[in-house]
Amino acid sequence: SQQGEEDPQALSIQEGENATMNCSYKTSINNLQWYRQNSGRGLVHLILIRSNEREKHSGRLRVTLDTSKKSSSLLITASRAADTASYFCATASTGTASKLTFGTGTRLQVTL
Amino acid sequence: GAGVSQSPSNKVTEKGKDVELRCDPISGHTALYWYRQSLGQGLEFLIYFQGNSAPDKSGLPSDRFSAERTGGSVSTLTIQRTQQEDSAVYLCASSPPGGGVRTEAFFGQGTRLTVV
């Protein structure tokens, strides 16, 4: 079963607009990560936020984490056509076996 | 060195045949994951190796699926008596030591398996 669920499942915006994707999860976590996937192949790590952090920035990416609500959001500012991809959140559970569990993904389409 | 390498890139097999999928993780990475992704879907966790610990096999969908990791490096995912519903992209990822806080995963390009 999926640990996380992204919302929305699909998002279509125009270039220059901001894109916001949300992720909810179920269990206690060590950290939460966001990944990007092009063309249904390998995923690329974007950003990691630890459970004791509330917000993190990397370039045009901004991630927030609310552990009380077990939710996170990924904001991509000033989107570009090249940002078109699927975005997944992944959680590393607490405990010694910190396996990564992925959400269902958001398909982002950025049009010119 | 190079990133995570998976082979083959594509595999077409007949229903009922066995297949082996290979993953070469990044050197020095102690954690190795296998995931399955059906078309347009999320990543389904299959199995997780961490160092010398017993693997977490909780995601394997049936006893037709098995995986090994020899010498703490290369891993092979074996699917016996393949079925059409096994058709998917099989993704491998590895992570550096540290666990817990530092668990960024590096993915291979996947093996697209088609069972006909």
Coordinates of C-alpha atoms in Angstrom, one line a residue:
Chain A
S1 CA 0.0 0.0 0.0
Q2 CA 1.1 3.6 -0.6
Q3 CA 2.4 5.5 2.4
G4 CA 1.7 8.9 0.8
E5 CA -0.9 10.3 -1.5
E6 CA -0.3 13.3 -3.6
D7 CA -2.9 15.9 -4.5
P8 CA -3.8 16.7 -7.2
Q9 CA -3.3 13.7 -9.3
A10 CA -2.8 15.9 -12.3
L11 CA -2.1 19.7 -12.7
S12 CA -1.9 21.8 -15.8
I13 CA -0.6 25.3 -15.7
Q14 CA 1.0 27.9 -18.0
E15 CA 4.6 28.7 -18.1
G16 CA 5.5 31.4 -15.5
E17 CA 2.8 30.3 -13.0
N18 CA 3.5 28.6 -9.7
A19 CA 2.7 24.9 -9.2
T20 CA 1.7 23.5 -5.8
M21 CA 1.5 19.8 -5.0
N22 CA 0.5 18.3 -1.7
C23 CA 1.4 15.0 -0.1
S24 CA -0.2 13.3 2.9
Y25 CA 1.3 10.4 4.8
K26 CA 0.3 8.0 7.6
T27 CA 3.1 7.1 9.9
S28 CA 5.9 8.8 11.8
I29 CA 8.8 9.8 9.6
N30 CA 12.5 10.7 9.8
N31 CA 12.3 12.7 6.7
L32 CA 10.2 13.4 3.6
Q33 CA 11.6 13.7 0.1
W34 CA 10.4 14.9 -3.3
Y35 CA 11.4 13.2 -6.5
R36 CA 10.8 14.0 -10.2
Q37 CA 10.2 11.5 -12.9
N38 CA 10.4 12.1 -16.7
S39 CA 9.0 9.6 -19.2
G40 CA 8.2 6.9 -16.7
R41 CA 11.8 5.9 -16.0
G42 CA 14.3 6.7 -13.3
L43 CA 13.5 9.2 -10.6
V44 CA 15.7 12.1 -9.6
H45 CA 15.9 13.4 -6.1
L46 CA 14.9 17.0 -5.7
I47 CA 14.8 17.9 -2.0
L48 CA 14.8 16.4 1.4
I49 CA 13.2 17.9 4.5
R50 CA 13.8 16.4 8.0
S51 CA 11.0 15.8 10.5
N52 CA 12.3 18.7 12.7
E53 CA 12.2 21.2 9.8
R54 CA 9.2 23.1 8.7
E55 CA 10.3 24.7 5.4
K56 CA 13.2 24.3 3.0
H57 CA 14.2 26.0 -0.2
S58 CA 16.2 24.9 -3.2
G59 CA 16.3 27.2 -6.2
R60 CA 12.7 27.5 -7.5
L61 CA 11.5 24.8 -5.1
R62 CA 10.0 25.4 -1.7
V63 CA 8.9 22.5 0.5
T64 CA 6.9 22.7 3.7
L65 CA 6.3 20.0 6.2
D66 CA 3.6 19.8 8.9
T67 CA 4.1 16.8 11.0
S68 CA 1.0 17.4 13.1
K69 CA -1.1 17.1 10.0
K70 CA 1.2 14.5 8.4
S71 CA 1.4 16.6 5.2
S72 CA 3.9 18.3 2.9
S73 CA 3.7 20.6 0.0
L74 CA 6.0 21.3 -2.9
L75 CA 5.9 24.7 -4.6
I76 CA 7.6 25.2 -7.9
T77 CA 7.8 29.0 -8.7
A78 CA 7.9 30.5 -12.1
S79 CA 7.3 27.2 -13.8
R80 CA 8.9 26.3 -17.1
A81 CA 7.9 23.9 -19.9
A82 CA 10.9 21.8 -18.8
D83 CA 9.3 21.2 -15.4
T84 CA 6.7 19.0 -17.1
A85 CA 7.1 15.6 -15.3
S86 CA 5.6 13.5 -12.5
Y87 CA 6.4 14.5 -9.0
F88 CA 6.4 12.0 -6.1
C89 CA 6.8 12.4 -2.4
A90 CA 8.6 9.7 -0.4
T91 CA 8.8 9.1 3.3
A92 CA 11.6 7.5 5.3
S93 CA 10.0 5.9 8.3
T94 CA 11.4 6.0 11.8
G95 CA 13.3 3.1 13.1
T96 CA 16.4 1.3 12.0
A97 CA 15.0 0.1 8.8
S98 CA 14.4 3.4 7.1
K99 CA 13.0 2.3 3.8
L100 CA 11.5 4.8 1.4
T101 CA 7.9 4.6 0.6
F102 CA 6.5 6.6 -2.3
G103 CA 3.2 8.3 -2.9
T104 CA 1.0 8.1 -5.9
G105 CA 2.4 11.1 -7.7
T106 CA 1.2 14.3 -9.4
R107 CA 1.5 14.7 -13.1
L108 CA 2.4 18.3 -13.9
Q109 CA 2.0 19.7 -17.4
V110 CA 3.4 23.2 -18.0
T111 CA 2.3 24.7 -21.3
L112 CA 3.8 27.6 -23.2
Chain B
G1 CA 31.7 6.2 -10.4
A2 CA 28.7 5.7 -12.5
G3 CA 25.1 5.8 -11.2
V4 CA 22.8 2.9 -10.6
S5 CA 22.8 0.5 -13.6
Q6 CA 20.0 -1.8 -14.5
S7 CA 19.9 -4.5 -17.1
P8 CA 18.3 -5.2 -19.4
S9 CA 16.6 -2.0 -20.3
N10 CA 13.7 -3.8 -21.9
K11 CA 12.6 -7.4 -21.7
V12 CA 9.9 -9.1 -23.5
T13 CA 9.0 -12.6 -22.3
E14 CA 6.4 -15.2 -22.8
K15 CA 3.9 -15.9 -20.2
G16 CA 5.1 -18.7 -17.9
K17 CA 8.8 -18.0 -18.4
D18 CA 11.2 -17.0 -15.7
V19 CA 13.0 -13.7 -15.9
E20 CA 16.0 -12.2 -14.0
L21 CA 16.5 -8.4 -13.7
R22 CA 19.8 -7.1 -12.6
C23 CA 20.8 -4.0 -10.6
D24 CA 24.3 -2.6 -10.0
P25 CA 24.1 0.0 -7.2
I26 CA 26.5 2.9 -6.7
S27 CA 29.7 1.6 -5.1
G28 CA 29.6 2.0 -1.3
H29 CA 25.8 2.3 -1.0
T30 CA 24.5 0.0 1.7
A31 CA 20.8 0.3 1.0
L32 CA 19.2 -1.2 -2.2
Y33 CA 15.5 -1.0 -3.1
W34 CA 13.4 -2.6 -5.8
Y35 CA 10.1 -0.9 -6.9
R36 CA 7.5 -1.7 -9.5
Q37 CA 5.7 0.9 -11.5
S38 CA 2.7 0.1 -13.7
L39 CA 1.8 2.5 -16.5
G40 CA 0.8 5.9 -15.1
Q41 CA 0.9 4.6 -11.5
G42 CA 3.0 5.3 -8.4
L43 CA 5.9 3.2 -7.2
E44 CA 5.0 0.0 -5.5
F45 CA 7.6 -1.1 -2.9
L46 CA 8.9 -4.7 -3.5
I47 CA 12.0 -5.3 -1.4
Y48 CA 14.6 -3.5 0.6
F49 CA 18.2 -4.5 1.5
Q50 CA 20.2 -2.6 4.1
G51 CA 23.7 -3.7 4.8
N52 CA 23.9 -7.2 6.4
S53 CA 20.4 -7.0 7.9
A54 CA 17.7 -9.4 6.8
P55 CA 15.9 -7.9 3.8
D56 CA 12.5 -6.4 4.1
K57 CA 10.5 -8.5 1.7
S58 CA 7.1 -7.2 2.8
G59 CA 6.3 -5.8 -0.7
L60 CA 6.8 -8.9 -2.8
P61 CA 3.4 -9.6 -4.3
S62 CA 3.7 -13.4 -4.5
D63 CA 6.1 -16.2 -3.9
R64 CA 6.9 -16.1 -7.6
F65 CA 9.0 -13.0 -6.8
S66 CA 12.4 -13.3 -5.1
A67 CA 15.5 -11.1 -4.9
E68 CA 19.1 -11.6 -3.8
R69 CA 21.9 -9.2 -3.1
T70 CA 25.3 -10.9 -3.4
G71 CA 28.3 -9.5 -1.5
G72 CA 26.3 -6.5 -0.5
S73 CA 26.5 -5.1 -4.0
V74 CA 24.7 -6.5 -7.1
S75 CA 21.1 -7.5 -6.8
T76 CA 19.0 -9.8 -8.9
L77 CA 15.2 -9.7 -8.9
T78 CA 13.7 -13.0 -10.2
I79 CA 10.2 -13.5 -11.4
Q80 CA 9.1 -17.1 -11.9
R81 CA 6.3 -18.2 -14.2
T82 CA 5.6 -14.7 -15.3
Q83 CA 2.1 -13.5 -15.8
Q84 CA 0.7 -10.7 -17.9
E85 CA 0.0 -8.6 -14.8
D86 CA 3.8 -8.6 -14.0
S87 CA 4.3 -6.3 -17.0
A88 CA 5.6 -3.0 -15.6
V89 CA 8.8 -1.0 -15.2
Y90 CA 11.0 -2.4 -12.4
L91 CA 13.1 0.3 -10.8
C92 CA 16.1 -0.2 -8.6
A93 CA 17.6 2.4 -6.2
S94 CA 20.5 2.6 -3.8
S95 CA 21.3 4.9 -0.9
P96 CA 24.5 5.7 1.0
P97 CA 25.2 4.7 4.5
G98 CA 23.7 6.7 7.3
G99 CA 20.1 5.6 7.2
G100 CA 17.5 7.6 9.1
V101 CA 18.3 11.1 8.3
R102 CA 20.3 10.6 5.2
T103 CA 18.3 8.4 2.9
E104 CA 18.3 10.1 -0.5
A105 CA 17.9 7.4 -3.1
F106 CA 19.6 7.2 -6.5
F107 CA 17.6 5.5 -9.2
G108 CA 18.5 3.4 -12.2
Q109 CA 16.6 3.9 -15.5
G110 CA 14.6 0.8 -14.9
T111 CA 13.8 -2.4 -16.8
R112 CA 10.6 -2.4 -18.8
L113 CA 9.2 -5.9 -18.6
T114 CA 6.5 -7.0 -21.0
V115 CA 4.9 -10.4 -20.6
V116 CA 3.1 -11.6 -23.8

